[in-house]
């Protein structure tokens, strides 16, 4: 067998990205191999590239938002996690996290992230210069070398299916925010997760959704995906005036029943608290890495206003269910999901893309909404 796979390997912190070749593995029992069609690149990848995630060592093979076609199935792999039969050639979305599914943390506490048998997720396994190799999505192939890897079959186009991960994170936020029929919602930040939060808020029955962020192209997409009104932060740079603009857009001087914070700075968190109506909820998704602290008054910011602040870490417990729900929502269609991926970048462009994500969010003279690596481009 002389078939080979190629992978974009980050050699060190903010270092070179080399394209390395590997023999295609033969999957053992319970394992499978996938030809990667598209792999989303997100802020987490850019943080790892900058050396901000201690658990990942270099050289590293990143990429955890993986969609592709099954090319080889190990013994016993006959169905996806929803019980639907699969065969070689089927397109699937891969659930990257690997917990045992049997222990106390996994089954009783339902905190798979705390599983003592948790192995590094696909796209986080390192170093990449020892077997099993091909454990991340920035490659032509993924070797799902952990028997029992969760995956879901899908007929969606890769550019839409790749939104499964950001949408599952947004769904976690929406569940924590208690948005329901008739709720007023502010989505702060219109990156991929903010855009997916707009979709999720609408699906949850929100009566009014206001998206706050920029630049204009992203706000237009937020409107197309279901936001009733948008507030451009560059046009209203002063936070106090912005709070007024958001309340006007909501048509509600009290603030929102729920704020979904995806902007990702400590200052944005403070601003988000101010946008919640008394008795409402802030679900904070944005400060996913340590960006610092903010002044916080437990009396006047929290108790007196009777608000709830929910920390939302990734797709959370029940991630497998949310991954599945995300595909279901995407399949429902009717929205311009195919416009969210703004850039498809070949493996050779991975470094440029990682730098753009950690920098000014522009690539090829265009604003980035969502980047994806297309390993066959
Ligand atoms: Zn991600
Ligand atoms: Zn476990």
CSV table of C-alpha atoms and ligand atoms in Angstrom, one decimal:
chain,number,residue,atom,x,y,z
A,1,UNK,CA,0.0,0.0,0.0
A,2,UNK,CA,1.7,3.2,-1.1
A,3,UNK,CA,-1.2,5.6,-0.4
A,4,UNK,CA,-0.1,8.4,1.8
A,5,UNK,CA,-1.8,11.1,3.9
A,6,UNK,CA,-0.6,14.6,4.5
A,7,UNK,CA,-0.9,16.7,7.6
A,8,UNK,CA,-0.1,20.4,8.5
A,9,UNK,CA,2.1,20.1,11.6
A,10,UNK,CA,2.8,23.1,13.8
A,11,UNK,CA,6.4,22.7,14.8
A,12,UNK,CA,6.5,25.0,17.8
A,13,UNK,CA,4.9,28.0,19.5
A,14,UNK,CA,3.9,30.5,16.7
A,15,UNK,CA,6.4,28.4,14.6
A,16,UNK,CA,6.5,27.0,11.1
A,17,UNK,CA,3.8,24.8,9.8
A,18,UNK,CA,5.2,21.8,7.9
A,19,UNK,CA,3.3,19.5,5.6
A,20,UNK,CA,4.4,16.0,6.5
A,21,UNK,CA,3.4,12.7,4.9
A,22,UNK,CA,2.3,9.5,6.5
A,23,UNK,CA,1.3,6.0,5.4
A,24,UNK,CA,-2.4,5.5,5.6
A,25,UNK,CA,-3.2,3.4,8.7
A,26,UNK,CA,-5.3,0.3,8.7
A,27,UNK,CA,-8.0,0.7,11.3
A,28,UNK,CA,-8.1,-1.9,14.1
A,29,UNK,CA,-11.3,-3.1,15.8
A,30,UNK,CA,-13.7,-0.2,16.6
A,31,UNK,CA,-11.5,2.3,14.8
A,32,UNK,CA,-11.9,4.0,11.4
A,33,UNK,CA,-10.2,6.3,8.9
A,34,UNK,CA,-11.8,9.3,7.4
A,35,UNK,CA,-10.8,11.4,4.3
A,36,UNK,CA,-11.1,14.9,5.7
A,37,UNK,CA,-13.3,17.1,3.5
A,38,UNK,CA,-13.3,20.2,5.6
A,39,UNK,CA,-12.1,21.1,9.1
A,40,UNK,CA,-13.1,24.3,10.8
A,41,UNK,CA,-10.4,26.5,12.4
A,42,UNK,CA,-11.4,28.4,15.5
A,43,UNK,CA,-10.0,30.7,18.1
A,44,UNK,CA,-8.9,27.7,20.2
A,45,UNK,CA,-6.6,26.6,17.4
A,46,UNK,CA,-5.1,30.1,17.3
A,47,UNK,CA,-4.6,30.1,21.1
A,48,UNK,CA,-2.9,26.7,20.9
A,49,UNK,CA,-0.7,28.0,18.1
A,50,UNK,CA,0.3,30.9,20.4
A,51,UNK,CA,1.2,28.4,23.1
A,52,UNK,CA,-1.7,29.4,25.4
A,53,UNK,CA,-2.9,25.8,26.1
A,54,UNK,CA,-0.5,24.0,28.4
A,55,UNK,CA,-1.9,20.6,27.6
A,56,UNK,CA,-0.8,20.7,24.0
A,57,UNK,CA,2.9,20.2,23.2
A,58,UNK,CA,4.7,20.6,19.9
A,59,UNK,CA,4.9,19.5,17.2
A,60,UNK,CA,1.1,19.5,17.1
A,61,UNK,CA,-1.6,18.5,14.7
A,62,UNK,CA,-4.6,20.8,15.3
A,63,UNK,CA,-8.1,20.8,14.0
A,64,UNK,CA,-11.2,19.5,15.9
A,65,UNK,CA,-14.1,20.6,13.8
A,66,UNK,CA,-13.9,17.6,11.4
A,67,UNK,CA,-16.1,16.5,8.5
A,68,UNK,CA,-15.2,13.9,6.0
A,69,UNK,CA,-15.9,10.6,4.3
A,70,UNK,CA,-15.3,7.2,5.8
A,71,UNK,CA,-12.6,5.4,3.9
A,72,UNK,CA,-11.9,2.4,6.1
A,73,UNK,CA,-13.9,0.9,8.9
A,74,UNK,CA,-12.3,-1.4,11.5
A,75,UNK,CA,-14.0,-4.5,12.7
A,76,UNK,CA,-17.3,-3.8,14.4
A,77,UNK,CA,-17.9,-0.3,13.1
A,78,UNK,CA,-21.3,-0.6,11.5
A,79,UNK,CA,-23.3,2.4,12.8
A,80,UNK,CA,-23.0,6.0,13.9
A,81,UNK,CA,-23.8,7.1,17.4
A,82,UNK,CA,-27.4,7.6,16.5
A,83,UNK,CA,-27.6,3.9,15.4
A,84,UNK,CA,-27.8,4.6,11.7
A,85,UNK,CA,-25.8,2.2,9.5
A,86,UNK,CA,-22.6,3.5,7.9
A,87,UNK,CA,-20.4,2.3,5.1
A,88,UNK,CA,-17.3,3.4,3.3
A,89,UNK,CA,-18.0,6.6,1.4
A,90,UNK,CA,-20.5,8.0,3.9
A,91,UNK,CA,-20.0,11.6,5.2
A,92,UNK,CA,-19.7,12.0,8.9
A,93,UNK,CA,-19.1,14.7,11.5
A,94,UNK,CA,-16.6,13.5,14.2
A,95,UNK,CA,-17.1,14.3,17.9
A,96,UNK,CA,-13.6,15.2,19.0
A,97,UNK,CA,-13.7,14.6,22.7
A,98,UNK,CA,-12.8,11.2,24.1
A,99,UNK,CA,-14.1,10.1,27.5
A,100,UNK,CA,-14.8,6.6,28.7
A,101,UNK,CA,-18.6,6.8,29.0
A,102,UNK,CA,-18.6,4.3,31.9
A,103,UNK,CA,-17.1,6.0,34.9
A,104,UNK,CA,-18.7,8.0,37.7
A,105,UNK,CA,-17.9,11.3,36.1
A,106,UNK,CA,-19.2,10.2,32.7
A,107,UNK,CA,-22.4,8.5,33.8
A,108,UNK,CA,-23.5,9.9,37.3
A,109,UNK,CA,-22.1,13.4,37.4
A,110,UNK,CA,-22.3,13.7,33.6
A,111,UNK,CA,-19.1,15.7,33.5
A,112,UNK,CA,-17.2,13.9,30.8
A,113,UNK,CA,-14.6,16.6,30.8
A,114,UNK,CA,-13.6,15.4,34.3
A,115,UNK,CA,-13.3,11.7,33.2
A,116,UNK,CA,-10.2,10.2,34.7
A,117,UNK,CA,-9.8,8.1,31.5
A,118,UNK,CA,-10.2,11.0,29.2
A,119,UNK,CA,-7.7,11.0,26.3
A,120,UNK,CA,-6.7,14.0,24.4
A,121,UNK,CA,-9.4,15.0,21.9
A,122,UNK,CA,-8.8,14.9,18.2
A,123,UNK,CA,-7.0,18.1,17.3
A,124,UNK,CA,-5.5,18.3,20.8
A,125,UNK,CA,-3.3,15.2,20.8
A,126,UNK,CA,0.4,15.8,20.9
A,127,UNK,CA,3.2,15.6,20.3
A,128,UNK,CA,2.4,14.8,16.7
A,129,UNK,CA,5.7,13.1,15.9
A,130,UNK,CA,4.8,9.8,17.4
A,131,UNK,CA,2.1,7.2,16.6
A,132,UNK,CA,-0.8,7.0,16.2
A,133,UNK,CA,-0.3,10.1,13.9
A,134,UNK,CA,-3.1,11.8,11.9
A,135,UNK,CA,-5.1,12.6,15.1
A,136,UNK,CA,-6.2,16.1,14.0
A,137,UNK,CA,-8.3,17.6,11.2
A,138,UNK,CA,-5.7,19.8,9.5
A,139,UNK,CA,-4.8,16.7,7.4
A,140,UNK,CA,-6.0,14.8,4.3
A,141,UNK,CA,-7.0,12.0,6.6
A,142,UNK,CA,-8.1,11.4,10.2
A,143,UNK,CA,-7.2,8.2,12.0
A,144,UNK,CA,-9.9,7.7,14.6
A,145,UNK,CA,-7.6,5.5,16.7
A,146,UNK,CA,-9.7,5.4,19.7
A,147,UNK,CA,-12.2,2.6,19.5
A,148,UNK,CA,-15.7,3.9,20.1
A,149,UNK,CA,-15.1,7.4,18.7
A,150,UNK,CA,-18.4,9.1,18.4
A,151,UNK,CA,-19.5,10.3,15.0
A,152,UNK,CA,-22.7,11.1,13.2
A,153,UNK,CA,-23.6,10.5,9.6
A,154,UNK,CA,-24.8,13.5,7.6
A,155,UNK,CA,-25.9,14.4,4.1
A,156,UNK,CA,-25.1,18.1,4.6
A,157,UNK,CA,-22.5,19.9,2.5
A,158,UNK,CA,-19.2,20.0,4.3
A,159,UNK,CA,-19.3,23.8,4.6
A,160,UNK,CA,-22.6,23.5,6.6
A,161,UNK,CA,-21.8,20.3,8.5
A,162,UNK,CA,-18.6,21.9,9.8
A,163,UNK,CA,-20.8,24.3,11.8
A,164,UNK,CA,-21.8,21.4,14.0
A,165,UNK,CA,-19.2,22.2,16.7
A,166,UNK,CA,-19.8,26.0,17.0
A,167,UNK,CA,-23.5,25.4,16.9
A,168,UNK,CA,-23.3,22.8,19.7
A,169,UNK,CA,-21.4,25.3,21.8
A,170,UNK,CA,-24.1,27.9,21.1
A,171,UNK,CA,-26.8,25.4,22.0
A,172,UNK,CA,-25.0,24.8,25.4
A,173,UNK,CA,-25.2,28.6,25.9
A,174,UNK,CA,-28.8,28.8,25.0
A,175,UNK,CA,-29.7,26.0,27.4
A,176,UNK,CA,-27.9,27.7,30.2
A,177,UNK,CA,-29.6,31.0,29.4
A,178,UNK,CA,-33.1,29.6,29.7
A,179,UNK,CA,-34.2,31.3,26.6
A,180,UNK,CA,-37.7,30.2,25.8
A,181,UNK,CA,-40.8,31.2,23.8
A,182,UNK,CA,-41.2,34.9,23.9
A,183,UNK,CA,-37.8,35.7,25.4
A,184,UNK,CA,-35.9,38.8,24.5
A,185,UNK,CA,-32.2,38.0,23.7
A,186,UNK,CA,-29.0,39.9,23.1
A,187,UNK,CA,-26.2,38.1,21.3
A,188,UNK,CA,-23.0,39.9,22.0
A,189,UNK,CA,-20.3,39.1,19.4
A,190,UNK,CA,-21.0,37.9,15.9
A,191,UNK,CA,-18.1,35.5,15.2
A,192,UNK,CA,-19.1,31.9,14.3
A,193,UNK,CA,-20.4,31.1,17.8
A,194,UNK,CA,-22.3,34.3,18.0
A,195,UNK,CA,-23.9,33.7,14.7
A,196,UNK,CA,-24.9,30.2,15.7
A,197,UNK,CA,-26.3,31.6,19.0
A,198,UNK,CA,-28.6,33.8,16.9
A,199,UNK,CA,-29.8,30.6,15.1
A,200,UNK,CA,-30.2,28.8,18.4
A,201,UNK,CA,-32.1,31.7,20.0
A,202,UNK,CA,-34.6,31.7,17.2
A,203,UNK,CA,-35.0,28.0,17.3
A,204,UNK,CA,-35.6,28.2,21.1
A,205,UNK,CA,-38.5,30.6,20.5
A,206,UNK,CA,-37.1,34.0,21.2
A,207,UNK,CA,-39.4,36.8,20.4
A,208,UNK,CA,-36.7,39.3,19.7
A,209,UNK,CA,-33.0,38.8,19.0
A,210,UNK,CA,-30.5,41.7,18.8
A,211,UNK,CA,-27.0,41.0,17.7
A,212,UNK,CA,-24.2,43.3,18.8
A,213,UNK,CA,-20.8,43.3,17.1
A,214,UNK,CA,-19.1,43.9,13.8
A,215,UNK,CA,-17.9,44.4,11.1
A,216,UNK,CA,-20.9,45.1,8.8
A,217,UNK,CA,-20.6,41.9,6.7
A,218,UNK,CA,-21.0,39.7,9.8
A,219,UNK,CA,-23.9,41.8,11.1
A,220,UNK,CA,-25.6,41.3,7.7
A,221,UNK,CA,-25.2,37.6,8.1
A,222,UNK,CA,-26.5,37.8,11.7
A,223,UNK,CA,-29.6,39.5,10.3
A,224,UNK,CA,-29.9,36.8,7.6
A,225,UNK,CA,-29.6,34.1,10.2
A,226,UNK,CA,-32.4,35.5,12.3
A,227,UNK,CA,-31.4,38.7,14.2
A,228,UNK,CA,-34.2,41.3,14.2
A,229,UNK,CA,-31.9,44.1,14.8
A,230,UNK,CA,-28.1,44.6,14.8
A,231,UNK,CA,-25.9,47.1,16.6
A,232,UNK,CA,-22.5,47.9,15.0
A,233,UNK,CA,-19.9,48.4,17.8
A,234,UNK,CA,-17.8,50.5,15.5
A,235,UNK,CA,-20.6,53.0,14.9
A,236,UNK,CA,-21.4,53.1,18.6
A,237,UNK,CA,-18.0,52.7,20.3
A,238,UNK,CA,-19.0,54.2,23.6
A,239,UNK,CA,-20.3,51.4,25.9
A,240,UNK,CA,-22.9,53.7,27.7
A,241,UNK,CA,-24.3,54.9,24.4
A,242,UNK,CA,-24.2,51.3,23.1
A,243,UNK,CA,-26.3,50.1,26.0
A,244,UNK,CA,-28.9,52.6,25.0
A,245,UNK,CA,-28.8,51.6,21.4
A,246,UNK,CA,-29.2,47.9,22.4
A,247,UNK,CA,-32.2,48.7,24.6
A,248,UNK,CA,-33.7,50.7,21.7
A,249,UNK,CA,-33.2,47.8,19.4
A,250,UNK,CA,-34.7,45.4,21.9
A,251,UNK,CA,-37.7,47.7,22.3
A,252,UNK,CA,-37.3,47.1,26.0
A,253,UNK,CA,-35.8,49.7,28.4
A,254,UNK,CA,-35.3,47.0,31.1
A,255,UNK,CA,-32.7,45.1,29.1
A,256,UNK,CA,-32.9,41.5,27.8
A,257,UNK,CA,-34.2,38.4,29.4
A,258,UNK,CA,-31.1,36.7,28.3
A,259,UNK,CA,-27.7,37.9,27.0
A,260,UNK,CA,-25.4,35.4,25.2
A,261,UNK,CA,-21.9,36.7,25.6
A,262,UNK,CA,-19.5,35.5,22.9
A,263,UNK,CA,-17.3,38.5,22.4
A,264,UNK,CA,-14.5,37.2,24.6
A,265,UNK,CA,-13.0,40.1,26.5
A,266,UNK,CA,-13.3,40.9,30.2
A,267,UNK,CA,-14.7,44.4,29.3
A,268,UNK,CA,-17.4,42.8,27.2
A,269,UNK,CA,-18.4,40.6,30.1
A,270,UNK,CA,-19.0,43.7,32.2
A,271,UNK,CA,-20.9,45.3,29.4
A,272,UNK,CA,-23.0,42.1,29.0
A,273,UNK,CA,-24.0,42.2,32.7
A,274,UNK,CA,-25.4,45.7,32.1
A,275,UNK,CA,-27.6,44.5,29.3
A,276,UNK,CA,-29.4,41.9,31.3
A,277,UNK,CA,-32.9,42.8,32.6
A,278,UNK,CA,-33.4,42.4,36.4
A,279,UNK,CA,-34.3,38.7,36.9
A,280,UNK,CA,-32.6,37.7,33.6
A,281,UNK,CA,-29.6,35.6,32.7
A,282,UNK,CA,-26.1,36.1,31.2
A,283,UNK,CA,-24.7,33.0,29.6
A,284,UNK,CA,-21.0,33.8,29.1
A,285,UNK,CA,-19.2,31.8,26.4
A,286,UNK,CA,-16.7,34.3,25.1
A,287,UNK,CA,-13.9,34.4,27.7
A,288,UNK,CA,-12.8,30.9,26.8
A,289,UNK,CA,-9.2,31.6,27.7
A,290,UNK,CA,-7.8,33.7,30.5
A,291,UNK,CA,-7.9,37.3,29.4
A,292,UNK,CA,-7.9,38.9,32.8
A,293,UNK,CA,-10.2,40.1,35.6
A,294,UNK,CA,-12.9,42.8,36.0
A,295,UNK,CA,-14.3,44.8,38.9
A,296,UNK,CA,-17.5,43.1,40.0
A,297,UNK,CA,-19.9,44.2,42.8
A,298,UNK,CA,-21.8,41.2,44.2
A,299,UNK,CA,-24.5,43.4,45.6
A,300,UNK,CA,-25.3,45.8,42.8
A,301,UNK,CA,-24.3,43.7,39.8
A,302,UNK,CA,-25.9,40.4,41.0
A,303,UNK,CA,-28.1,40.1,44.1
A,304,UNK,CA,-30.0,43.4,44.0
A,305,UNK,CA,-30.8,42.7,40.3
A,306,UNK,CA,-31.6,39.0,40.9
A,307,UNK,CA,-29.8,38.0,37.8
A,308,UNK,CA,-28.1,34.7,36.9
A,309,UNK,CA,-24.6,34.4,35.4
A,310,UNK,CA,-23.9,31.1,33.8
A,311,UNK,CA,-20.4,30.0,32.8
A,312,UNK,CA,-20.6,28.1,29.5
A,313,UNK,CA,-17.5,26.1,28.7
A,314,UNK,CA,-17.5,24.7,25.2
A,315,UNK,CA,-20.3,22.3,24.3
A,316,UNK,CA,-20.4,21.2,28.0
A,317,UNK,CA,-21.7,18.0,29.5
A,318,UNK,CA,-24.2,16.3,27.2
A,319,UNK,CA,-21.9,17.3,24.3
A,320,UNK,CA,-22.8,14.2,22.3
A,321,UNK,CA,-26.5,15.2,22.4
A,322,UNK,CA,-25.7,18.8,21.4
A,323,UNK,CA,-23.6,17.6,18.5
A,324,UNK,CA,-26.5,15.6,17.3
A,325,UNK,CA,-29.0,18.4,17.9
A,326,UNK,CA,-26.7,20.8,16.0
A,327,UNK,CA,-26.8,18.6,12.9
A,328,UNK,CA,-30.6,18.3,13.2
A,329,UNK,CA,-30.9,22.1,13.3
A,330,UNK,CA,-28.5,22.6,10.4
A,331,UNK,CA,-30.4,20.0,8.3
A,332,UNK,CA,-33.7,21.9,8.8
A,333,UNK,CA,-32.2,24.5,6.5
A,334,UNK,CA,-33.9,27.6,5.3
A,335,UNK,CA,-31.0,29.8,6.5
A,336,UNK,CA,-27.8,30.9,4.7
A,337,UNK,CA,-25.6,28.5,6.7
A,338,UNK,CA,-23.4,28.0,3.6
A,339,UNK,CA,-22.3,31.7,3.9
A,340,UNK,CA,-20.7,31.3,7.4
A,341,UNK,CA,-17.5,29.7,6.2
A,342,UNK,CA,-15.9,32.8,4.6
A,343,UNK,CA,-12.5,31.2,3.7
A,344,UNK,CA,-11.5,27.7,2.6
A,345,UNK,CA,-7.7,27.4,3.0
A,346,UNK,CA,-5.4,24.7,1.8
A,347,UNK,CA,-3.1,22.8,4.1
A,348,UNK,CA,-0.2,25.0,2.9
A,349,UNK,CA,-2.1,28.1,4.1
A,350,UNK,CA,-2.6,26.8,7.7
A,351,UNK,CA,0.0,29.1,9.2
A,352,UNK,CA,-1.3,32.2,7.5
A,353,UNK,CA,-4.8,31.3,8.7
A,354,UNK,CA,-3.7,30.7,12.3
A,355,UNK,CA,-1.9,34.0,12.3
A,356,UNK,CA,-4.8,35.9,10.8
A,357,UNK,CA,-7.1,34.4,13.5
A,358,UNK,CA,-4.8,35.5,16.3
A,359,UNK,CA,-4.3,38.9,14.6
A,360,UNK,CA,-6.6,41.2,12.6
A,361,UNK,CA,-9.1,38.6,11.5
A,362,UNK,CA,-8.5,39.4,7.8
A,363,UNK,CA,-7.2,37.0,5.2
A,364,UNK,CA,-6.8,37.6,1.4
A,365,UNK,CA,-8.1,41.1,2.0
A,366,UNK,CA,-11.4,39.9,3.3
A,367,UNK,CA,-12.8,39.8,6.9
A,368,UNK,CA,-12.9,36.4,8.3
A,369,UNK,CA,-16.2,35.1,9.5
A,370,UNK,CA,-15.3,31.4,9.7
A,371,UNK,CA,-12.1,29.8,8.4
A,372,UNK,CA,-11.9,26.2,7.3
A,373,UNK,CA,-9.1,24.1,6.1
A,374,UNK,CA,-9.8,22.2,2.9
A,375,UNK,CA,-7.0,19.6,2.8
A,376,UNK,CA,-7.7,18.7,-0.8
A,377,UNK,CA,-7.7,22.3,-2.2
B,1,LIG,ZN1,-13.4,25.0,17.8
B,2,LIG,ZN1,-15.2,8.4,32.1
